[in-house]
Short mmCIF file of C-alpha atoms in Angstrom, two decimals:
data_model
loop_
_atom_site.label_atom_id
_atom_site.label_comp_id
_atom_site.label_asym_id
_atom_site.label_seq_id
_atom_site.Cartn_x
_atom_site.Cartn_y
_atom_site.Cartn_z
CA MET A 1 12.39 41.36 108.81
CA LEU A 2 8.65 41.24 109.46
CA THR A 3 7.46 37.76 108.50
CA GLY A 4 3.95 37.59 109.95
CA LEU A 5 1.21 39.72 111.45
CA ILE A 6 -1.99 38.70 113.25
CA ILE A 7 -4.54 41.33 114.34
CA LYS A 8 -7.78 40.57 116.21
CA ASN A 9 -10.50 42.94 117.37
CA PHE A 10 -8.72 46.17 116.45
CA ALA A 11 -10.70 49.12 115.03
CA LEU A 12 -12.42 47.75 111.86
CA ILE A 13 -10.37 44.56 111.87
CA ASP A 14 -12.15 41.52 113.25
CA HIS A 15 -9.46 38.97 112.37
CA LEU A 16 -6.56 39.48 110.00
CA GLU A 17 -3.60 37.20 109.42
CA VAL A 18 -0.90 37.86 106.85
CA ASN A 19 2.61 36.63 106.01
CA PHE A 20 5.24 38.94 104.58
CA SER A 21 8.31 38.14 102.46
CA ASN A 22 11.62 39.88 101.87
CA GLY A 23 12.11 42.35 99.06
CA MET A 24 9.54 45.04 98.29
CA THR A 25 5.87 44.67 99.25
CA SER A 26 3.22 47.08 97.95
CA ILE A 27 0.00 47.76 99.87
CA THR A 28 -2.77 49.56 98.03
CA GLY A 29 -6.45 50.32 98.56
CA GLU A 30 -9.00 53.05 98.31
CA THR A 31 -8.92 55.97 100.68
CA GLY A 32 -10.60 54.96 103.94
CA ALA A 33 -10.21 51.25 103.27
CA GLY A 34 -8.12 50.83 106.38
CA LYS A 35 -4.44 51.12 105.45
CA SER A 36 -3.88 53.39 108.45
CA ILE A 37 -5.68 50.85 110.65
CA LEU A 38 -3.19 48.22 109.52
CA LEU A 39 -0.33 50.50 110.53
CA GLY A 40 -2.07 51.27 113.81
CA GLY A 41 -2.28 47.58 114.68
CA LEU A 42 1.37 47.10 113.83
CA GLY A 43 2.18 50.16 115.93
CA LEU A 44 0.83 48.41 119.01
CA VAL A 45 3.58 45.77 118.92
CA LEU A 46 6.10 48.58 118.40
CA GLY A 47 5.12 50.19 121.70
CA ASN A 48 2.53 52.78 120.67
CA ARG A 49 -0.02 53.65 123.31
CA ALA A 50 -3.58 52.43 122.97
CA ASP A 51 -6.96 52.78 124.67
CA LEU A 52 -10.36 51.13 124.69
CA SER A 53 -11.46 53.12 121.64
CA THR A 54 -9.28 50.88 119.50
CA LEU A 55 -11.29 47.76 120.39
CA LYS A 56 -13.84 46.75 117.75
CA ASN A 57 -15.75 44.75 120.37
CA THR A 58 -15.26 46.34 123.77
CA GLU A 59 -16.24 43.12 125.52
CA GLU A 60 -13.32 41.17 124.05
CA LYS A 61 -9.58 41.75 124.19
CA CYS A 62 -7.60 43.16 121.30
CA PHE A 63 -4.72 40.95 120.18
CA VAL A 64 -1.79 41.80 117.88
CA GLU A 65 1.14 39.46 117.23
CA ALA A 66 4.08 40.13 114.92
CA THR A 67 6.80 37.67 113.96
CA PHE A 68 10.28 38.90 113.05
CA SER A 69 13.35 37.20 111.62
CA ILE A 70 16.20 39.08 113.34
CA GLN A 71 19.35 36.99 112.91
CA ASP A 72 20.98 39.70 110.76
CA TYR A 73 20.20 42.62 113.09
CA GLU A 74 22.89 42.10 115.77
CA LEU A 75 20.39 42.54 118.61
CA LYS A 76 21.73 40.06 121.17
CA GLU A 77 23.23 42.79 123.35
CA LEU A 78 19.94 44.71 123.35
CA PHE A 79 18.04 41.56 124.35
CA GLU A 80 20.51 41.02 127.20
CA GLU A 81 20.16 44.64 128.30
CA LEU A 82 16.36 44.30 128.32
CA ASP A 83 16.64 40.91 130.09
CA LEU A 84 14.87 39.08 127.24
CA ASP A 85 15.45 35.66 125.71
CA TYR A 86 17.01 36.10 122.28
CA GLU A 87 15.45 34.07 119.47
CA SER A 88 16.36 34.42 115.79
CA ILE A 89 12.62 34.18 115.12
CA THR A 90 11.11 36.58 117.64
CA LEU A 91 7.43 36.93 118.51
CA ILE A 92 6.06 40.18 119.91
CA ARG A 93 2.52 40.11 121.26
CA ARG A 94 0.38 42.96 122.57
CA GLU A 95 -2.98 42.61 124.28
CA ILE A 96 -5.49 45.27 125.28
CA LEU A 97 -8.06 43.97 127.74
CA PRO A 98 -11.68 45.18 128.00
CA SER A 99 -10.69 46.71 131.34
CA GLY A 100 -8.31 49.02 129.47
CA LYS A 101 -5.15 47.35 130.76
CA SER A 102 -2.41 46.59 128.27
CA ARG A 103 0.06 43.70 128.27
CA ALA A 104 3.07 43.06 126.06
CA PHE A 105 5.27 39.98 125.57
CA VAL A 106 8.50 39.31 123.71
CA ASN A 107 9.06 35.60 123.16
CA ASP A 108 6.47 35.02 125.90
CA THR A 109 8.37 37.20 128.39
CA PRO A 110 6.36 40.15 129.78
CA VAL A 111 7.86 43.55 128.94
CA ASN A 112 6.99 47.14 129.75
CA LEU A 113 6.11 49.71 127.12
CA SER A 114 9.49 51.47 127.15
CA SER A 115 11.33 48.18 126.48
CA LEU A 116 8.91 47.40 123.67
CA GLN A 117 9.53 50.83 122.14
CA ARG A 118 13.31 50.37 122.29
CA LEU A 119 13.09 46.99 120.59
CA GLY A 120 10.55 48.26 118.06
CA GLN A 121 12.91 51.01 116.91
CA GLU A 122 15.40 48.34 115.85
CA LEU A 123 12.83 46.25 113.97
CA ILE A 124 10.63 48.60 111.95
CA ASP A 125 11.10 52.14 110.69
CA VAL A 126 7.71 53.65 109.81
CA HIS A 127 8.34 56.61 107.50
CA SER A 128 5.74 59.15 106.43
CA GLN A 129 5.74 62.78 105.36
CA HIS A 130 5.16 63.71 109.00
CA GLN A 131 7.94 61.56 110.42
CA THR A 132 11.11 63.16 109.09
CA LEU A 133 12.20 64.90 112.30
CA SER A 134 15.22 62.63 112.74
CA LEU A 135 16.52 63.76 109.36
CA THR A 136 16.93 67.30 110.70
CA GLN A 137 18.94 66.18 113.73
CA SER A 138 22.72 66.37 113.70
CA ASP A 139 23.24 62.97 115.35
CA TYR A 140 21.26 61.22 112.63
CA GLN A 141 23.09 63.10 109.89
CA LEU A 142 26.42 62.04 111.40
CA GLU A 143 25.18 58.45 111.60
CA VAL A 144 24.54 58.55 107.85
CA LEU A 145 27.96 60.00 107.13
CA ASP A 146 29.68 57.45 109.37
CA ALA A 147 27.87 54.57 107.70
CA LEU A 148 29.22 55.66 104.32
CA ALA A 149 32.68 56.25 105.81
CA SER A 150 32.73 52.71 107.31
CA ASN A 151 33.41 54.27 110.71
CA GLN A 152 31.46 51.74 112.78
CA SER A 153 34.44 49.79 114.10
CA LEU A 154 36.37 52.98 114.78
CA LEU A 155 33.35 54.49 116.56
CA GLU A 156 32.91 51.41 118.76
CA THR A 157 36.56 51.62 119.83
CA TYR A 158 36.21 55.36 120.44
CA ARG A 159 33.02 54.99 122.50
CA THR A 160 34.46 52.16 124.57
CA LYS A 161 37.51 54.25 125.43
CA LEU A 162 35.34 57.33 125.99
CA SER A 163 33.25 55.41 128.52
CA ILE A 164 36.42 54.35 130.39
CA PHE A 165 37.75 57.91 130.17
CA LYS A 166 34.56 59.35 131.68
CA THR A 167 34.65 56.79 134.51
CA ILE A 168 38.28 57.67 135.33
CA ASP A 169 37.61 61.39 134.96
CA ASP A 170 34.64 61.22 137.34
CA LYS A 171 36.69 59.24 139.86
CA LEU A 172 39.52 61.75 139.54
CA LYS A 173 37.18 64.67 140.19
CA LYS A 174 35.77 62.96 143.29
CA LEU A 175 39.27 62.22 144.61
CA LEU A 176 40.37 65.81 144.00
CA ALA A 177 37.33 67.03 145.93
CA LEU A 178 38.14 64.55 148.70
CA GLN A 179 41.78 65.66 148.73
CA SER A 180 40.72 69.29 149.03
CA GLU A 181 38.41 68.41 151.89
CA GLN A 182 41.04 66.32 153.64
CA LYS A 183 43.70 69.00 153.27
CA GLN A 184 41.54 71.37 155.27
CA ASP A 185 41.62 69.18 158.37
CA LEU A 186 44.87 67.29 157.72
CA ASP A 187 46.92 69.60 159.94
CA TYR A 188 44.46 69.22 162.80
CA SER A 189 44.30 65.44 162.36
CA THR A 190 48.10 65.30 162.33
CA PHE A 191 48.26 67.41 165.51
CA LEU A 192 45.80 65.12 167.29
CA LEU A 193 47.72 62.06 166.14
CA GLU A 194 51.07 63.41 167.34
CA GLU A 195 49.49 64.31 170.68
CA LEU A 196 48.27 60.72 171.11
CA ILE A 197 51.60 59.26 169.98
CA GLU A 198 53.49 61.41 172.52
CA ALA A 199 51.29 60.03 175.30
CA ASN A 200 52.88 56.56 174.76
CA LEU A 201 49.56 54.92 175.43
CA GLU A 202 49.45 51.19 176.16
CA PRO A 203 46.49 48.97 177.03
CA GLY A 204 45.87 48.65 180.81
CA MET A 205 48.36 51.37 181.80
CA LEU A 206 45.94 53.67 183.67
CA ILE A 207 45.28 51.62 186.87
CA PRO A 208 48.99 50.92 187.64
CA LEU A 209 49.78 54.62 187.23
CA GLU A 210 46.95 55.66 189.51
CA GLU A 211 48.07 53.12 192.12
CA GLU A 212 51.68 54.33 191.94
CA GLU A 213 50.48 57.90 192.34
CA GLN A 214 48.62 56.96 195.54
CA GLU A 215 51.70 55.17 196.94
CA LEU A 216 53.90 58.19 196.34
CA ILE A 217 51.35 60.57 197.83
CA HIS A 218 51.08 58.46 201.03
CA ALA A 219 54.69 57.21 201.12
CA GLU A 220 55.48 58.52 204.65
CA GLU A 221 52.30 57.13 206.18
CA ILE A 222 52.77 53.78 204.44
CA GLY A 223 56.41 53.51 205.60
CA MET A 224 55.58 54.37 209.17
CA ASN A 225 52.80 51.77 209.40
CA LEU A 226 54.92 49.07 207.75
CA VAL A 227 57.69 49.65 210.33
CA LYS A 228 55.15 49.62 213.12
CA SER A 229 53.77 46.34 211.83
CA THR A 230 57.10 44.58 211.74
CA GLN A 231 57.94 45.89 215.25
CA ILE A 232 54.73 44.40 216.62
CA ILE A 233 55.58 41.08 215.02
CA SER A 234 59.23 41.01 216.13
CA ALA A 235 59.18 42.65 219.60
CA GLU A 236 60.84 40.58 222.33
CA GLN A 237 58.55 38.98 224.92
CA ILE A 238 55.44 40.87 223.79
CA GLY A 239 55.81 40.52 220.01
CA VAL A 240 53.31 38.46 218.00
CA GLU A 241 56.04 36.10 216.87
CA GLU A 242 57.23 35.46 220.48
CA GLN A 243 53.69 34.84 221.68
CA LEU A 244 53.12 32.49 218.80
CA ASN A 245 56.23 30.55 219.84
CA GLU A 246 54.82 30.09 223.36
CA ILE A 247 51.54 28.79 221.94
CA ARG A 248 53.46 26.45 219.63
CA SER A 249 55.51 25.10 222.58
CA ALA A 250 52.36 24.42 224.64
CA LEU A 251 50.58 22.60 221.82
CA GLN A 252 53.66 20.59 220.95
CA LYS A 253 53.55 19.01 224.44
CA VAL A 254 50.06 17.58 223.85
CA SER A 255 50.37 16.85 220.12
CA SER A 256 51.31 13.25 220.72
CA VAL A 257 48.19 12.55 222.84
CA SER A 258 45.83 12.36 219.90
CA GLU A 259 45.43 13.39 216.30
CA LYS A 260 43.17 16.29 217.11
CA TYR A 261 45.83 17.94 219.28
CA ASN A 262 48.46 17.20 216.67
CA SER A 263 46.25 18.98 214.11
CA LEU A 264 46.16 22.05 216.33
CA PHE A 265 49.94 21.96 216.58
CA GLU A 266 50.34 21.75 212.82
CA ARG A 267 48.06 24.69 212.33
CA ILE A 268 50.02 26.89 214.72
CA GLU A 269 53.19 25.73 212.98
CA SER A 270 51.78 26.94 209.64
CA MET A 271 50.76 30.25 211.17
CA LYS A 272 54.30 30.75 212.47
CA ILE A 273 55.79 30.12 209.02
CA GLU A 274 53.22 32.43 207.35
CA LEU A 275 53.90 35.14 209.95
CA GLN A 276 57.63 34.92 209.29
CA ASP A 277 56.99 35.29 205.52
CA LEU A 278 54.62 38.18 206.12
CA ASN A 279 57.12 39.93 208.35
CA GLN A 280 59.83 39.50 205.76
CA ASP A 281 57.62 40.97 203.01
CA ILE A 282 56.65 43.90 205.22
CA GLN A 283 60.34 44.60 205.91
CA VAL A 284 61.11 44.51 202.17
CA GLN A 285 58.20 46.85 201.37
CA ALA A 286 59.25 49.15 204.21
CA GLU A 287 62.80 49.33 202.85
CA GLN A 288 61.54 50.11 199.34
CA ILE A 289 59.01 52.77 200.21
CA GLU A 290 60.37 56.29 200.01
CA ALA A 291 59.11 59.72 199.11
CA ASN A 292 59.98 60.68 195.50
CA PRO A 293 58.58 64.12 194.60
CA SER A 294 60.03 64.13 191.06
CA ARG A 295 58.52 60.73 190.20
CA LEU A 296 55.22 61.81 191.75
CA GLU A 297 55.21 64.93 189.59
CA GLN A 298 56.03 62.85 186.50
CA ILE A 299 53.14 60.46 187.16
CA LYS A 300 50.77 63.34 187.84
CA GLN A 301 51.66 64.83 184.47
CA MET A 302 51.20 61.50 182.70
CA LEU A 303 47.83 60.96 184.29
CA GLN A 304 46.71 64.50 183.59
CA LYS A 305 47.63 64.09 179.92
CA ILE A 306 45.55 60.92 179.73
CA TYR A 307 42.61 62.59 181.50
CA ASP A 308 42.86 65.60 179.16
CA LEU A 309 42.93 63.33 176.09
CA GLN A 310 39.92 61.40 177.34
CA GLY A 311 38.03 64.67 177.77
CA LYS A 312 39.07 65.98 174.35
CA HIS A 313 38.05 62.80 172.55
CA HIS A 314 34.99 62.12 174.71
CA CYS A 315 35.97 58.63 175.85
CA GLN A 316 36.49 56.79 179.14
CA THR A 317 39.41 54.38 178.63
CA VAL A 318 42.96 54.27 177.34
CA GLU A 319 41.88 51.52 174.94
CA GLU A 320 39.42 53.94 173.30
CA LEU A 321 42.19 56.51 172.94
CA ILE A 322 44.42 53.90 171.27
CA ALA A 323 41.59 53.10 168.79
CA ILE A 324 41.24 56.83 168.00
CA ARG A 325 45.01 57.06 167.50
CA GLU A 326 44.93 54.19 165.01
CA SER A 327 41.98 55.75 163.16
CA LEU A 328 43.76 59.09 162.89
CA ASP A 329 46.89 57.33 161.68
CA GLN A 330 44.91 55.64 158.91
CA LYS A 331 43.30 58.94 157.96
CA VAL A 332 46.64 60.73 157.71
CA GLN A 333 48.15 57.82 155.78
CA SER A 334 45.18 57.70 153.39
CA THR A 335 45.78 61.32 152.49
CA ALA A 336 49.29 60.42 151.43
CA THR A 337 47.99 57.37 149.51
CA LEU A 338 45.32 59.56 147.92
CA GLY A 339 48.04 61.67 146.38
CA GLU A 340 49.57 58.56 144.80
CA ASP A 341 46.16 57.45 143.49
CA LEU A 342 45.63 60.87 141.96
CA ILE A 343 48.94 60.72 140.13
CA GLN A 344 48.11 57.27 138.78
CA LEU A 345 44.61 58.29 137.68
CA LYS A 346 45.91 61.42 135.99
CA GLU A 347 48.40 59.32 134.05
CA GLN A 348 45.65 56.91 132.96
CA ARG A 349 43.37 59.77 131.96
CA ASP A 350 46.13 61.49 129.96
CA VAL A 351 46.92 58.28 128.08
CA LEU A 352 43.24 57.75 127.24
CA LEU A 353 42.81 61.38 126.26
CA HIS A 354 45.67 61.08 123.80
CA GLU A 355 44.19 57.88 122.36
CA LEU A 356 40.74 59.50 122.07
CA GLU A 357 42.20 62.54 120.32
CA GLU A 358 43.89 60.20 117.83
CA LEU A 359 40.68 58.24 117.22
CA ALA A 360 38.63 61.43 116.87
CA SER A 361 41.16 62.72 114.35
CA GLN A 362 40.84 59.49 112.33
CA LEU A 363 37.05 59.80 112.38
CA THR A 364 37.29 63.39 111.18
CA GLU A 365 39.60 62.51 108.29
CA LYS A 366 37.39 59.64 107.11
CA ARG A 367 34.33 61.88 107.31
CA LYS A 368 36.01 64.63 105.32
CA THR A 369 36.96 62.10 102.66
CA THR A 370 33.39 60.77 102.48
CA ILE A 371 31.46 64.07 102.42
CA PRO A 372 31.93 64.72 98.66
CA SER A 373 30.59 61.30 97.69
CA LEU A 374 27.62 61.63 100.10
CA ARG A 375 26.77 65.04 98.69
CA GLU A 376 27.11 63.78 95.13
CA GLU A 377 24.92 60.71 95.73
CA LEU A 378 22.23 62.73 97.50
CA GLU A 379 22.07 65.35 94.78
CA SER A 380 22.02 62.66 92.09
CA LEU A 381 19.17 60.75 93.72
CA LEU A 382 17.15 63.91 94.35
CA SER A 383 17.59 64.89 90.71
CA ILE A 384 16.10 61.52 89.75
CA LEU A 385 13.26 62.14 92.22
CA GLY A 386 12.26 65.42 90.60
CA MET A 387 14.53 67.86 92.43
CA PRO A 388 17.23 68.57 89.81
CA ASN A 389 18.43 71.78 91.43
CA ALA A 390 18.73 70.46 94.99
CA ARG A 391 22.10 71.21 96.55
CA PHE A 392 23.74 70.30 99.88
CA LYS A 393 26.45 71.99 101.87
CA ILE A 394 27.99 69.49 104.31
CA ASP A 395 30.79 70.73 106.57
CA LEU A 396 32.50 69.53 109.73
CA GLN A 397 33.04 72.01 112.52
CA PRO A 398 35.59 71.06 115.18
CA SER A 399 34.47 70.81 118.78
CA ASP A 400 36.70 71.51 121.76
CA ARG A 401 34.97 68.70 123.70
CA LEU A 402 34.96 64.94 123.39
CA LEU A 403 31.49 64.11 122.07
CA SER A 404 29.84 60.70 121.80
CA HIS A 405 30.80 60.56 118.13
CA GLY A 406 34.20 62.23 118.19
CA LYS A 407 35.07 65.93 118.07
CA ASP A 408 32.96 67.00 115.10
CA ASN A 409 29.77 68.98 114.76
CA LEU A 410 28.10 68.48 111.40
CA LEU A 411 26.69 71.42 109.44
CA PHE A 412 24.14 69.93 107.05
CA GLU A 413 22.51 72.63 104.91
CA PHE A 414 20.18 72.46 101.94
CA ALA A 415 18.97 74.58 99.03
CA ALA A 416 16.10 73.26 96.92
CA ASN A 417 16.31 75.64 93.95
CA LYS A 418 18.82 77.62 91.94
CA GLY A 419 19.58 80.90 93.60
CA SER A 420 18.18 79.76 96.94
CA ASN A 421 20.22 80.34 100.05
CA PHE A 422 21.51 77.36 101.97
CA GLY A 423 19.90 76.75 105.34
CA PRO A 424 19.21 74.01 107.91
CA LEU A 425 16.90 71.29 106.62
CA LYS A 426 14.21 71.92 109.23
CA LYS A 427 13.98 75.58 108.18
CA VAL A 428 14.24 75.50 104.38
CA ALA A 429 12.89 72.09 103.26
CA SER A 430 9.18 71.41 102.80
CA GLY A 431 7.49 68.22 103.99
CA GLY A 432 7.55 66.71 100.50
CA GLU A 433 11.20 67.65 100.04
CA LEU A 434 12.13 66.16 103.42
CA SER A 435 10.38 62.92 102.46
CA ARG A 436 12.38 62.60 99.26
CA ILE A 437 15.61 63.52 101.05
CA MET A 438 14.91 60.87 103.69
CA LEU A 439 14.13 58.32 100.96
CA SER A 440 17.44 59.15 99.29
CA ILE A 441 19.36 58.85 102.56
CA LYS A 442 17.71 55.54 103.45
CA ALA A 443 18.48 54.26 99.94
CA ILE A 444 22.15 55.13 100.40
CA LEU A 445 22.27 53.73 103.94
CA SER A 446 20.71 50.41 102.89
CA ARG A 447 23.85 49.58 100.92
CA PHE A 448 26.18 50.13 103.85
CA LYS A 449 24.40 48.84 106.98
CA THR A 450 21.66 46.43 107.94
CA LEU A 451 18.54 48.51 108.41
CA PRO A 452 15.27 47.43 110.01
CA THR A 453 12.19 46.86 107.90
CA ILE A 454 11.10 50.20 106.47
CA ILE A 455 7.48 51.08 105.87
CA PHE A 456 6.84 54.05 103.56
CA ASP A 457 3.42 55.46 104.37
CA GLU A 458 2.27 57.37 101.29
CA ILE A 459 5.41 59.49 101.05
CA ASP A 460 4.78 59.72 97.30
CA THR A 461 1.64 61.80 97.79
CA GLY A 462 1.46 64.80 95.47
CA VAL A 463 4.26 63.86 93.05
CA SER A 464 3.97 63.48 89.29
CA GLY A 465 3.76 60.19 87.44
CA GLU A 466 7.36 60.31 86.21
CA VAL A 467 8.73 61.17 89.64
CA SER A 468 6.58 58.51 91.26
CA TYR A 469 8.05 55.97 88.85
CA LYS A 470 11.53 57.03 89.98
CA ILE A 471 10.49 56.84 93.65
CA GLY A 472 9.29 53.30 93.04
CA GLY A 473 12.61 52.50 91.41
CA VAL A 474 14.55 53.78 94.42
CA MET A 475 12.40 51.72 96.78
CA HIS A 476 12.88 48.65 94.59
CA GLU A 477 16.65 49.19 94.65
CA MET A 478 16.54 49.43 98.46
CA SER A 479 14.61 46.16 98.64
CA GLN A 480 17.66 44.35 97.29
CA TYR A 481 19.31 44.99 100.67
CA MET A 482 16.36 45.11 103.09
CA GLN A 483 12.64 44.54 103.49
CA VAL A 484 10.63 47.45 102.11
CA ILE A 485 6.86 47.83 102.60
CA THR A 486 5.22 50.74 100.82
CA ILE A 487 1.67 52.00 101.22
CA SER A 488 0.87 53.95 98.07
CA HIS A 489 -1.89 55.40 95.88
CA LEU A 490 0.41 55.54 92.85
CA PRO A 491 0.41 52.65 90.37
CA GLN A 492 3.98 53.43 89.30
CA VAL A 493 5.17 52.78 92.88
CA ALA A 494 2.88 49.83 93.60
CA ALA A 495 3.97 48.06 90.43
CA LYS A 496 7.57 47.94 91.64
CA GLY A 497 6.72 45.60 94.52
CA ALA A 498 7.64 41.94 94.33
CA HIS A 499 4.55 41.29 96.46
CA HIS A 500 1.24 43.11 96.47
CA PHE A 501 -1.55 43.31 99.06
CA LYS A 502 -4.86 45.11 98.74
CA VAL A 503 -6.69 46.61 101.71
CA TYR A 504 -10.44 46.79 101.29
CA LYS A 505 -13.67 47.05 103.27
CA GLU A 506 -16.57 44.67 103.30
CA THR A 507 -19.95 44.85 105.01
CA LYS A 508 -21.40 41.84 106.75
CA ASP A 509 -24.33 41.62 109.17
CA GLN A 510 -24.66 45.38 109.39
CA SER A 511 -20.95 45.71 110.31
CA THR A 512 -17.98 46.98 108.32
CA TYR A 513 -14.69 45.09 108.34
CA THR A 514 -11.23 45.84 106.99
CA GLN A 515 -9.65 42.94 105.07
CA LEU A 516 -6.27 42.35 103.47
CA LYS A 517 -5.80 40.21 100.40
CA LYS A 518 -2.62 39.12 98.64
CA LEU A 519 -2.94 39.72 94.91
CA GLN A 520 -1.80 37.22 92.32
CA THR A 521 -0.78 38.24 88.81
CA GLU A 522 -4.23 38.70 87.23
CA ASP A 523 -5.69 40.44 90.28
CA ARG A 524 -2.66 42.63 90.43
CA ILE A 525 -3.05 43.71 86.80
CA LEU A 526 -6.64 44.72 87.52
CA GLU A 527 -5.64 46.60 90.71
CA ILE A 528 -2.92 48.59 88.89
CA ALA A 529 -5.27 49.24 85.96
CA GLN A 530 -7.95 50.52 88.35
CA MET A 531 -5.39 52.78 90.03
CA LEU A 532 -4.53 54.12 86.54
CA GLY A 533 -8.00 54.61 85.14
CA GLY A 534 -10.58 54.46 87.90
CA GLU A 535 -13.52 52.13 88.31
CA GLU A 536 -14.04 51.72 84.54
CA ILE A 537 -11.06 49.57 83.56
CA SER A 538 -10.14 50.06 79.91
CA GLU A 539 -7.97 47.91 77.68
CA THR A 540 -5.50 50.76 77.58
CA ALA A 541 -5.30 50.77 81.37
CA ILE A 542 -4.77 47.01 81.42
CA LEU A 543 -2.00 47.26 78.83
CA HIS A 544 -0.39 50.09 80.79
CA ALA A 545 -0.68 48.05 84.00
CA LYS A 546 1.03 45.08 82.37
CA GLU A 547 3.74 47.38 81.08
CA LEU A 548 4.33 48.78 84.56
CA LEU A 549 4.42 45.30 86.12
CA ASN A 550 6.90 44.12 83.51
#
């Protein structure tokens, strides 16, 4: 609910400050007095665009602040989505600087224009003869029907499940595409993996194999030189070991003379022991070495396989090949796991699809049950509003797709007169007819859901006195459930307001200003009487004004 409005330096408004109450508020004034300017200023805090031409004094900033009481509007989620601090009494401020820049704040938090527009849609609904486009749209018509059918809870459940369904369905489609892609190279990946597995690769295996290959290739040469070596060591009289013994014997004779000769003896003793060990190892190696063509061929094949794999996979080491093997193994395994994931996702999707079909069916049934009462109420209200022959044809057409509101398309057709053919609202209804239809729909909706403040901007233009009285009655009935502000030239409508403001112009210091004044009882009688009879207020007009106000 709009509770306060402050406008400074906007068009013909120098400074205006007004408080609003719940119920129905009437705003009247002569043509050109500035009622549209008042709406324009309010439009700034609702996210309308503005420029420097709206500034009364181009050297000062324009300032508009609106206060709203929003505790009944269930807007906490929207505030969270817009990253705004939620306050039950919310202040929206808009500033237009002399430079042309615009700034907006919600509860002192800066916001961009799109966020302001989203929030504004939930706070005020400005309705004029030129703003009935939403009425002709199927989504809005369904929203009306669902409000009367008390489908809100069911719709929330449906939309929550539909969101989950779409997420799972998208994931399923991506996995199916991935599976198709993987299947194309799965055979090749499996072949490469098997090839690497057959190679029995182990870390550090390449160097020992290459060394063994060299031993087998040079086995005869190695054996011959090992035998020659041990012969040189062990030969009698001229062998290294025999000569070492002679040196040892000579040094032993002088070892007792001093420590330095004893040290020489010990060293030759160590050399003799080491030579004996070396000779023994050479003999062992000589006995073990032998030509083995079959083993050599086996090693050659093993090495060639490793070299071929390194070339195929563009790497230099066995360790890199092992890493590639593990990667291929994971890839092949993931394809198998992907199949299991697909089965699970399909099961989840099928369960959700069944639940959504059930919910959509429930929505359809409740809508079908509600359509007759909606049609009856609309036709009844329009008859009161001067359209006694207005008729509606409201039908549900099944959809083969899951839509955001179920599986129904709504056919909402209208005929204004007897004998007229039914047709879509946007094609067969005039602007005045659309305004009265929208008024009727809003009147019905106000009983079933919390609506934002509605401002009727001269939608009663061009109607007769009796019909205008009925329009005022419908607005007054709506004001029992919501805040209604009506801008009107008709006394029958204005008189229905619980509160009454007059917009007027005054001239001061060669400048014209728009002002807004709240009318008390006596002033209100005079305003209604003037609207009835013109500038010359007669006793009859005053009596009629009192009658209307009573």
